[in-house]
Short mmCIF file of C-alpha atoms in Angstrom, two decimals:
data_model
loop_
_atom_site.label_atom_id
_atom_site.label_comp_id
_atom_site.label_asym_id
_atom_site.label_seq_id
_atom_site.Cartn_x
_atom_site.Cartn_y
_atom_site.Cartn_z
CA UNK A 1 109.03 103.01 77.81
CA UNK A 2 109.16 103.58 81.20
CA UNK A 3 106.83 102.51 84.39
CA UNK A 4 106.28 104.34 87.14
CA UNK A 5 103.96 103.28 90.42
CA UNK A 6 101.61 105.96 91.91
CA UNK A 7 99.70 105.25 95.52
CA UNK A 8 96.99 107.03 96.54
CA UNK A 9 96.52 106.58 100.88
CA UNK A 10 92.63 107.23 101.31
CA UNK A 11 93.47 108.14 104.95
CA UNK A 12 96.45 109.91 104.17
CA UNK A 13 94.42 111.89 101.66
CA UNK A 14 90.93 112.24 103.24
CA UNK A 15 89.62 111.32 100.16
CA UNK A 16 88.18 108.58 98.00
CA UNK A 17 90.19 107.98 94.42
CA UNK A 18 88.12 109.58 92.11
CA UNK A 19 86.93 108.54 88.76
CA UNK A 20 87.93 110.64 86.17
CA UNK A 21 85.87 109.83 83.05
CA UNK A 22 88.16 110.26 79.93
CA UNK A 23 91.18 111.97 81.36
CA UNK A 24 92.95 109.92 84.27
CA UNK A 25 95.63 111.21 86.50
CA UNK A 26 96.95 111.66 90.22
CA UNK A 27 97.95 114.24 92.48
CA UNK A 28 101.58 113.89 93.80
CA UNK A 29 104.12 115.66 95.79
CA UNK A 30 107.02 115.02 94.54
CA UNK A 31 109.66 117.07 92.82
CA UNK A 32 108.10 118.20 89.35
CA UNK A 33 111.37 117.03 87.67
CA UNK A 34 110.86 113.57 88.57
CA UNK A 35 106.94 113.97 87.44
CA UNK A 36 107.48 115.24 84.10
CA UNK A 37 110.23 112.91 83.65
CA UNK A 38 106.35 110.04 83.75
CA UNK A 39 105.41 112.23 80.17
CA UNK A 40 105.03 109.80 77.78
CA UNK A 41 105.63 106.79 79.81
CA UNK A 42 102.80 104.61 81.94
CA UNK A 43 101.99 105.18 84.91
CA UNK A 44 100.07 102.55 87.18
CA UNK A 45 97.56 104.36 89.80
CA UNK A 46 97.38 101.72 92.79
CA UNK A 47 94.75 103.26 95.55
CA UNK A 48 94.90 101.71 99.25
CA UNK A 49 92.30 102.21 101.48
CA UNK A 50 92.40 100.56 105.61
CA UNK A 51 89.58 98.19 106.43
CA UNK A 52 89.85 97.69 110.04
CA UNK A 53 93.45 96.44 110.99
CA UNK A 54 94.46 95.88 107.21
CA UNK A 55 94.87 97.85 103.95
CA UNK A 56 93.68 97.03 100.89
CA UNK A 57 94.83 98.06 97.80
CA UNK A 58 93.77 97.86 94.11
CA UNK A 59 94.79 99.10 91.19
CA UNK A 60 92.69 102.38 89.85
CA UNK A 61 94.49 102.17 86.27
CA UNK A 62 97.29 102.60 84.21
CA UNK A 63 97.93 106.04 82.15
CA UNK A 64 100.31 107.70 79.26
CA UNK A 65 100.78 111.51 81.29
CA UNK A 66 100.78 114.33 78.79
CA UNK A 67 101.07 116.84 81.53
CA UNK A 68 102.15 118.11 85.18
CA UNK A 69 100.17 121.22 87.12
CA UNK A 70 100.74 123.05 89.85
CA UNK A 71 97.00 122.42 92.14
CA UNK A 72 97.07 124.28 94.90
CA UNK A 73 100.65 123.11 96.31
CA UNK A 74 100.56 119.51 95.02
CA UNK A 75 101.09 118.84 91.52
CA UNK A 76 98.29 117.17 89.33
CA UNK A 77 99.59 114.73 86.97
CA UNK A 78 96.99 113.90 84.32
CA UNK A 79 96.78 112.07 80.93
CA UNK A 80 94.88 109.35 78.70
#
């Protein structure tokens, strides 16, 4: 089994990481190849988020993908 390291920028994104209940996942840019090549392996969601002149980070969770969309030009990697 492979790992595989996923960071979500809250300023980058203009978002908060949200909580996803059951189903857990990320959205990415990357090439799908390298995404789908996270199937079946864990993935570890770490979120980072500036407070004042630092960043911190923690880690949102850690997630088997079972699949790879298309979302509106980024891809949405989700799973259990």
């Amino acid at each position: 089994m492979d790992h595989y390291i996923a960071y979500h920028s809250v300023d980058l994104m203009g978002r908060e990481y949200p909580d996803a209940g059951n189903d857990f996942g990320h959205y990415s840019r990357k090439p799908e190849s390298f995404l789908r090549k996270t199937i079946g392996n864990l993935v570890w969601v770490v979120v980072g988020k500036r407070k004042g002149k630092h960043t911190r980070y923690r880690l949102a969770g850690v997630y088997s993908p079972d699949r790879v969309n298309d979302e509106e030009g980024d891809w949405l990697v989700q799973g259990r």
